[in-house]
mmCIF file of C-alpha atoms in Angstrom:
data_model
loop_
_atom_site.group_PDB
_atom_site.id
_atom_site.type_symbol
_atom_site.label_atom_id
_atom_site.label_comp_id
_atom_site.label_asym_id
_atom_site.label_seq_id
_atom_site.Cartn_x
_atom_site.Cartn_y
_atom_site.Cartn_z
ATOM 1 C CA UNK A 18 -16.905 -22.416 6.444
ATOM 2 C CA UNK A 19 -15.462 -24.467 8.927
ATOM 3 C CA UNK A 20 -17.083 -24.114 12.361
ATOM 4 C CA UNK A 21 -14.948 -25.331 15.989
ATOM 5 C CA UNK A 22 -16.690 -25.461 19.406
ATOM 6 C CA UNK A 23 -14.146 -26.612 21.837
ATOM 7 C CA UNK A 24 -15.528 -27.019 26.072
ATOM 8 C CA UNK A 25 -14.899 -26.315 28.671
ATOM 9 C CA UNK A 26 -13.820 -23.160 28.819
ATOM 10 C CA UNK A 27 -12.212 -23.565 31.967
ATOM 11 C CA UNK A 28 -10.947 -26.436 33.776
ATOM 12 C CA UNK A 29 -9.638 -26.876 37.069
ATOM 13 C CA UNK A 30 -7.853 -29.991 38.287
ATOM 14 C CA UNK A 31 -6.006 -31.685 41.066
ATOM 15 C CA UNK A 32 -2.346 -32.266 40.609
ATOM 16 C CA UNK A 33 -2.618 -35.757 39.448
ATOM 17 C CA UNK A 34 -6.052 -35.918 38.180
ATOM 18 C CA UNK A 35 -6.750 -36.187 34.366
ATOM 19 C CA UNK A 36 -8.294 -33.675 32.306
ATOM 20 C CA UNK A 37 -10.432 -34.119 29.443
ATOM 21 C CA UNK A 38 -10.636 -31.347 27.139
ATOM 22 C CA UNK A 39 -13.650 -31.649 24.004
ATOM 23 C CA UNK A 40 -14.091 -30.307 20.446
ATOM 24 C CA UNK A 41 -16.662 -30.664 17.918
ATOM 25 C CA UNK A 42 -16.149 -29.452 14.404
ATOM 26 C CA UNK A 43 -18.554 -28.648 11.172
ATOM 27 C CA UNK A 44 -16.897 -29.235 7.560
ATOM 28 C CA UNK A 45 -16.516 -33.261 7.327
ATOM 29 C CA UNK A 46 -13.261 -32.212 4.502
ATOM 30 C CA UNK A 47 -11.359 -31.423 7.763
ATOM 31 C CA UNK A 48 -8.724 -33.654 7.839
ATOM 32 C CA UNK A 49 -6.329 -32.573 10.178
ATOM 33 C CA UNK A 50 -6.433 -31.594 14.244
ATOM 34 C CA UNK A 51 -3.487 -30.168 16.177
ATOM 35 C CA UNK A 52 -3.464 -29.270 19.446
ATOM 36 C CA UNK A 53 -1.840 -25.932 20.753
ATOM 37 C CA UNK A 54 -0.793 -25.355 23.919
ATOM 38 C CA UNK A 55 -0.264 -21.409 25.151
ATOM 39 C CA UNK A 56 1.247 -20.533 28.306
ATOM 40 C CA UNK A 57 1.465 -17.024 29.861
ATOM 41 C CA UNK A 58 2.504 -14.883 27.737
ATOM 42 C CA UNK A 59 4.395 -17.246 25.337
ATOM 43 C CA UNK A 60 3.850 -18.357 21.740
ATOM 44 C CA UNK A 61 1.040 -21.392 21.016
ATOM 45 C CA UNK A 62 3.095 -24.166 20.284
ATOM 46 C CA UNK A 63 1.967 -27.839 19.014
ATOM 47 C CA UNK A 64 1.476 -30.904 21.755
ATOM 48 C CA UNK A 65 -0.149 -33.353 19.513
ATOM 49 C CA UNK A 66 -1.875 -33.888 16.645
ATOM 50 C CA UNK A 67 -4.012 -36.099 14.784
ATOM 51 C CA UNK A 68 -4.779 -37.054 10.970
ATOM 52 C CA UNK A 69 -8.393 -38.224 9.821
ATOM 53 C CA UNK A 70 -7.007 -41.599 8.958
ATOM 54 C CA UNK A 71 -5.904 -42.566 12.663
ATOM 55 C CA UNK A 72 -8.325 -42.917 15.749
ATOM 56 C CA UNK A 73 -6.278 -42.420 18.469
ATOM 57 C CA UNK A 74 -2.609 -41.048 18.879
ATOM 58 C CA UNK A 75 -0.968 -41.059 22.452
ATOM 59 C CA UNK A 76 2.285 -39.207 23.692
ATOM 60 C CA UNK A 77 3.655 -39.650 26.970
ATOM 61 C CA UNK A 78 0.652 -38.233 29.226
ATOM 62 C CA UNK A 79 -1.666 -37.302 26.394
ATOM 63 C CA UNK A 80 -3.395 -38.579 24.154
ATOM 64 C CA UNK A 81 -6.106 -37.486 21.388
ATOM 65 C CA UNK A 82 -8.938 -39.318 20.034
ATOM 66 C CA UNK A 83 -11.003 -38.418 17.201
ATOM 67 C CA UNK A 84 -14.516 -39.656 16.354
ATOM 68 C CA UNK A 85 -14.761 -39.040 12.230
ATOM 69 C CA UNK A 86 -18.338 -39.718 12.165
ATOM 70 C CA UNK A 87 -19.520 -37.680 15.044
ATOM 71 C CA UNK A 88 -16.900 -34.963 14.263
ATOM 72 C CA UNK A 89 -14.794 -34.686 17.507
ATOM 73 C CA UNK A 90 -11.721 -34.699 18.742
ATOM 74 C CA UNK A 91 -10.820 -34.853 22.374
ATOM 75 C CA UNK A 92 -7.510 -33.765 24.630
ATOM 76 C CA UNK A 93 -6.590 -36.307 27.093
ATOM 77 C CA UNK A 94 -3.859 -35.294 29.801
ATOM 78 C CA UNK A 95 -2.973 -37.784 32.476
ATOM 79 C CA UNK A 96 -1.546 -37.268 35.880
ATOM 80 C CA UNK A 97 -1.781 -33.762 35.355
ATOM 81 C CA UNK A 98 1.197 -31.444 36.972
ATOM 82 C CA UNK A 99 1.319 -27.941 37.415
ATOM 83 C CA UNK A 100 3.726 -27.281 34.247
ATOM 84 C CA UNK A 101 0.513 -28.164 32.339
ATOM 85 C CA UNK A 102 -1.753 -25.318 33.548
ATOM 86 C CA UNK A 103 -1.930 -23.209 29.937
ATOM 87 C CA UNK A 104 -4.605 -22.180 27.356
ATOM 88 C CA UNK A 105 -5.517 -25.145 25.006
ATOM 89 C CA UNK A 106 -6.728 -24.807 21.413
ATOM 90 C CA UNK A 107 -8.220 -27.320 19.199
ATOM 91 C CA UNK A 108 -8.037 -27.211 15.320
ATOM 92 C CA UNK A 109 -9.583 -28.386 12.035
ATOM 93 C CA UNK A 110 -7.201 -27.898 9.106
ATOM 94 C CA UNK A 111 -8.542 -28.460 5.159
ATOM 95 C CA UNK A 112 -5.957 -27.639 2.765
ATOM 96 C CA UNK A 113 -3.839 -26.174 5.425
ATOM 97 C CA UNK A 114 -6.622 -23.665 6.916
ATOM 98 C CA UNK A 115 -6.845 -24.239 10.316
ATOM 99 C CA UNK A 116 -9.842 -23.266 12.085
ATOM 100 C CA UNK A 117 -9.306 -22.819 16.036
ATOM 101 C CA UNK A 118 -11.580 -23.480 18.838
ATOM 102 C CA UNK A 119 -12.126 -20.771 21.559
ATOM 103 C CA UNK A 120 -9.457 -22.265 24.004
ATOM 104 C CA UNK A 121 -9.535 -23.965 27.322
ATOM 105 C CA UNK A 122 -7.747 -22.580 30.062
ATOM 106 C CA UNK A 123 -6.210 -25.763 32.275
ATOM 107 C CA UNK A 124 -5.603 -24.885 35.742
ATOM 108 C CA UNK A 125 -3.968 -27.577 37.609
ATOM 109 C CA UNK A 126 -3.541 -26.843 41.629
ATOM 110 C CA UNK A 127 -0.370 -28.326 43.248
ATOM 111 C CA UNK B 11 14.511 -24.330 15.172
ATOM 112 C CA UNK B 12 11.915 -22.755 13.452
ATOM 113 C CA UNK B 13 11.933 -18.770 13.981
ATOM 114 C CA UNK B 14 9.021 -17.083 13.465
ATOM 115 C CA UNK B 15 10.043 -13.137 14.332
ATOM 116 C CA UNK B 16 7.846 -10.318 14.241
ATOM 117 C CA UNK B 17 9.085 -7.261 14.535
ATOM 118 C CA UNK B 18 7.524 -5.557 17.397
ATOM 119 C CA UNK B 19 6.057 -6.890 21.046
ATOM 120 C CA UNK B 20 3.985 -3.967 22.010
ATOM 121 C CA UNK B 21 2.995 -0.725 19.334
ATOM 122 C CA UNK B 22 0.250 2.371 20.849
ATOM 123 C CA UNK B 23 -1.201 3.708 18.017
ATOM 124 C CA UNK B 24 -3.541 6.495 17.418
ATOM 125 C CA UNK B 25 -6.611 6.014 15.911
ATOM 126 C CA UNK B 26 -6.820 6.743 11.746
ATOM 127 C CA UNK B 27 -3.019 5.803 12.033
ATOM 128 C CA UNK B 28 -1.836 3.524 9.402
ATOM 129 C CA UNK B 29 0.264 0.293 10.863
ATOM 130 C CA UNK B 30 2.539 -2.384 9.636
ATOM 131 C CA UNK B 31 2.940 -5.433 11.675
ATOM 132 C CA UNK B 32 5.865 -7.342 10.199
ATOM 133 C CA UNK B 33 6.601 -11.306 10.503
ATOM 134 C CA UNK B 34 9.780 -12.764 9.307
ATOM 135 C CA UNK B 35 9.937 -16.526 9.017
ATOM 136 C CA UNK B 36 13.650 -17.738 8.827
ATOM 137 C CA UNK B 37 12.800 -21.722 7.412
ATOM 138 C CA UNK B 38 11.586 -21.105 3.683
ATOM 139 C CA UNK B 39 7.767 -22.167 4.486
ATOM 140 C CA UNK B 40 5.196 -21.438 1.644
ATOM 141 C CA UNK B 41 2.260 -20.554 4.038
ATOM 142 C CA UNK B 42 2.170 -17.298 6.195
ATOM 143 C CA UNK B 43 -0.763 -16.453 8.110
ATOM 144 C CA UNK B 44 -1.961 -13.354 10.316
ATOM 145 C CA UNK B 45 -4.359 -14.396 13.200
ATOM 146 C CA UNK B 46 -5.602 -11.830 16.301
ATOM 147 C CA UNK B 47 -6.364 -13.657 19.579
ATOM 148 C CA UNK B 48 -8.735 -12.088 21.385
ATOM 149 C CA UNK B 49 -9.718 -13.552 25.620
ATOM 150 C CA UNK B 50 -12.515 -16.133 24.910
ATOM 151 C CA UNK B 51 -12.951 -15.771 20.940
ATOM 152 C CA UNK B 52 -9.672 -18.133 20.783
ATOM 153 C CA UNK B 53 -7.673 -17.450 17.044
ATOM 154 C CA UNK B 54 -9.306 -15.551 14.433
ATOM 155 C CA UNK B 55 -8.004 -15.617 10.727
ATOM 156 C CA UNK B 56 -7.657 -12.576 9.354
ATOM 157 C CA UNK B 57 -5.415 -13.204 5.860
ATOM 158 C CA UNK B 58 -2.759 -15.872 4.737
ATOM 159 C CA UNK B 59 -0.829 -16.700 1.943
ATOM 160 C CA UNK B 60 0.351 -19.635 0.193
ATOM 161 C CA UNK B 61 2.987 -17.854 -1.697
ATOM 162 C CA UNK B 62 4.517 -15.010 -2.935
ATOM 163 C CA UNK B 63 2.249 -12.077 -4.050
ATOM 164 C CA UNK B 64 -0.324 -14.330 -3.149
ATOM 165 C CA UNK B 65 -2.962 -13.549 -0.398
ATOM 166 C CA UNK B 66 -6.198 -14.851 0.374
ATOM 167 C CA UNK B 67 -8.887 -13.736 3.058
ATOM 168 C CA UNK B 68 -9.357 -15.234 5.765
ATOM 169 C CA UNK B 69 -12.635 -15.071 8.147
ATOM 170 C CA UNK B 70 -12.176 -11.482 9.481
ATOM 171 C CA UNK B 71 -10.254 -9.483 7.034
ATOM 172 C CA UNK B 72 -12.687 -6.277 7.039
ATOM 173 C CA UNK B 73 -9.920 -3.519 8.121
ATOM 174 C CA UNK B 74 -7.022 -5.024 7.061
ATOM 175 C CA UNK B 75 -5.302 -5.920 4.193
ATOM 176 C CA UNK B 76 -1.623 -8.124 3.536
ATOM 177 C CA UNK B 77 1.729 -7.925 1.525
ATOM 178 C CA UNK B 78 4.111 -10.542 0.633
ATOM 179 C CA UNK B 79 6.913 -9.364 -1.504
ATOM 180 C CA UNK B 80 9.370 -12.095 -0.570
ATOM 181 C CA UNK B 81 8.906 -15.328 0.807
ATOM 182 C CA UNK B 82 10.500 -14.991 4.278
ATOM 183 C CA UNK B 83 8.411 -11.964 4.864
ATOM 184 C CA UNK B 84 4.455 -11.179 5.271
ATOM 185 C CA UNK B 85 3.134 -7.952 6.659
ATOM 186 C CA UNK B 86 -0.406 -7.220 8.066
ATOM 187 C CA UNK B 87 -1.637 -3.566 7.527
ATOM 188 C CA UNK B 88 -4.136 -1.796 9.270
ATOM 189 C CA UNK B 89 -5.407 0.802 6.862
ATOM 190 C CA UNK B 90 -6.818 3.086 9.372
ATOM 191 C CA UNK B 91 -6.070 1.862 12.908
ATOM 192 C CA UNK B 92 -9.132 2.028 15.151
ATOM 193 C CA UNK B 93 -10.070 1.110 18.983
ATOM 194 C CA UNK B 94 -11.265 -2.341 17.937
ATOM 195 C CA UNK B 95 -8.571 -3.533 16.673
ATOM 196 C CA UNK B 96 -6.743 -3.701 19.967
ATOM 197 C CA UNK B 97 -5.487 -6.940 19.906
ATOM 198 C CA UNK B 98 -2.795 -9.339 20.285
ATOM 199 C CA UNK B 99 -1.951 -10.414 16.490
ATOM 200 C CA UNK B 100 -0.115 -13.799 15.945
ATOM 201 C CA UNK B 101 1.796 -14.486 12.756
ATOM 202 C CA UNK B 102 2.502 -18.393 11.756
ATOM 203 C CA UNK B 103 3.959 -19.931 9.261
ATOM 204 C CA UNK B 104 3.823 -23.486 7.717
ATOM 205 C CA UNK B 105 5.889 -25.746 5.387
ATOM 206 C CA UNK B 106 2.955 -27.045 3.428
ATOM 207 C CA UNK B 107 -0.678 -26.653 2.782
ATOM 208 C CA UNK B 108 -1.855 -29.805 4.718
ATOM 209 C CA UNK B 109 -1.378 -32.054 7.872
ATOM 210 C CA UNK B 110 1.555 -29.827 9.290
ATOM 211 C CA UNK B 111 1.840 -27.818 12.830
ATOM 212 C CA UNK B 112 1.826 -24.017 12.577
ATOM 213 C CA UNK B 113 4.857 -21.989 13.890
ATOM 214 C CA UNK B 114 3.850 -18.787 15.731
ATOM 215 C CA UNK B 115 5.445 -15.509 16.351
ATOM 216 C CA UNK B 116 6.095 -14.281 19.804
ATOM 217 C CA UNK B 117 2.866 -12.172 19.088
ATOM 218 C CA UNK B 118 2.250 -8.094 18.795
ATOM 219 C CA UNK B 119 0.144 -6.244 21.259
ATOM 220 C CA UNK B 120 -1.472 -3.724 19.541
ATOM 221 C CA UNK B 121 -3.172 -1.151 21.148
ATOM 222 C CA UNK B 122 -5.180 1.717 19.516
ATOM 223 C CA UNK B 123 -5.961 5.077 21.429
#
């Protein structure tokens, strides 16, 4: 099956700064990455996502990039604010299984 | 909106207890899925569905099994509740099979004593 490592597993950033979060997944049929974001206590809900025909997608501060042949995917947040401190998860979806990575929790210090 | 409901936010169970965690999906989506989030093991999949009466395992279903009577509705059952299951269980649900967000639940915390 499908196998997600996602790093780091904590991240700590300046208001500001960027942060950078990575994944790296097995099953090459995986064709399909969201990107969840959690905060306390609250539902994950999607931020972005990404098919496997597109290299890069970008939204406002963040952006994803995915790497087909190496199999990974990366978060990119820009001028990070406190609002964005949360638990991150990466996914690879085939035929609408998602497999999730072990989450990142973003701290981002005013 | 999307409204993913389940139907409790915190249950205490004993252990050998039998327990129904309901999830009730309000936009007509054909795929329901039961996942338990656990601190540093991020989501696990325990058992989805793509439709009615259908269920399929996911990668941890030992001590649990499904039912989805109607389409709105899929419930997770824990046969015979025990300590490690304590968990938070998310329920999500999605329009199609591929290349579409999931829709989570507010989540159960499920403890087991």
């Amino acid at each position: 099956g499908e196998n997600v490592e996602q790093h780091p597993s904590t991240l700590s950033v300046q208001e500001g700064d960027s942060a950078v979060i990575k994944c790296t997944y097995s099953d090459s049929a995986s064709n399909y990455f969201p990107w969840y974001k959690q905060e306390l206590g609250k539902r994950p809900q999607l931020i972005i996502d990404i098919r496997s025909n597109v290299g890069e997608k970008k939204d406002q501060r963040i952006a994803v990039t995915l790497n087909k042949t190496a199999k990974h995917f990366s978060l990119h947040i820009t001028e990070t604010q406190p609002e964005d401190s949360a638990v991150y998860f990466c996914a690879a979806d085939n035929a609408g299984k998602s497999t999730f990575g072990d989450g990142t929790t973003l701290t981002v210090k005013p | 909106d999307v409204k993913v409901t389940q139907s409790s936010r915190y249950l205490v169970k004993r252990t050998g207890e039998k327990v129904f965690l309901e999830c009730v999906q309000d936009m007509d989506h054909e795929n329901m899925f039961w996942y338990r989030q656990d601190p540093g093991l991020g989501l696990r999949l325990i058992y989805f569905s793509y439709d009615v009466k259908m269920k399929e395992k996911g990668d941890i279903p030992e001590g649990y099994s499904v039912s989805r009577e109607k389409k709105e509705r899929f419930s997770l059952i824990l046969e015979s509740a025990s300590t490690n299951q304590t968990s938070m269980y998310l329920c999500a649900s999605r329009p199609t099979k591929g290349q579409t967000e999931a829709f989570f639940g507010q989540g159960t915390r499920l403890t087991v004593v």
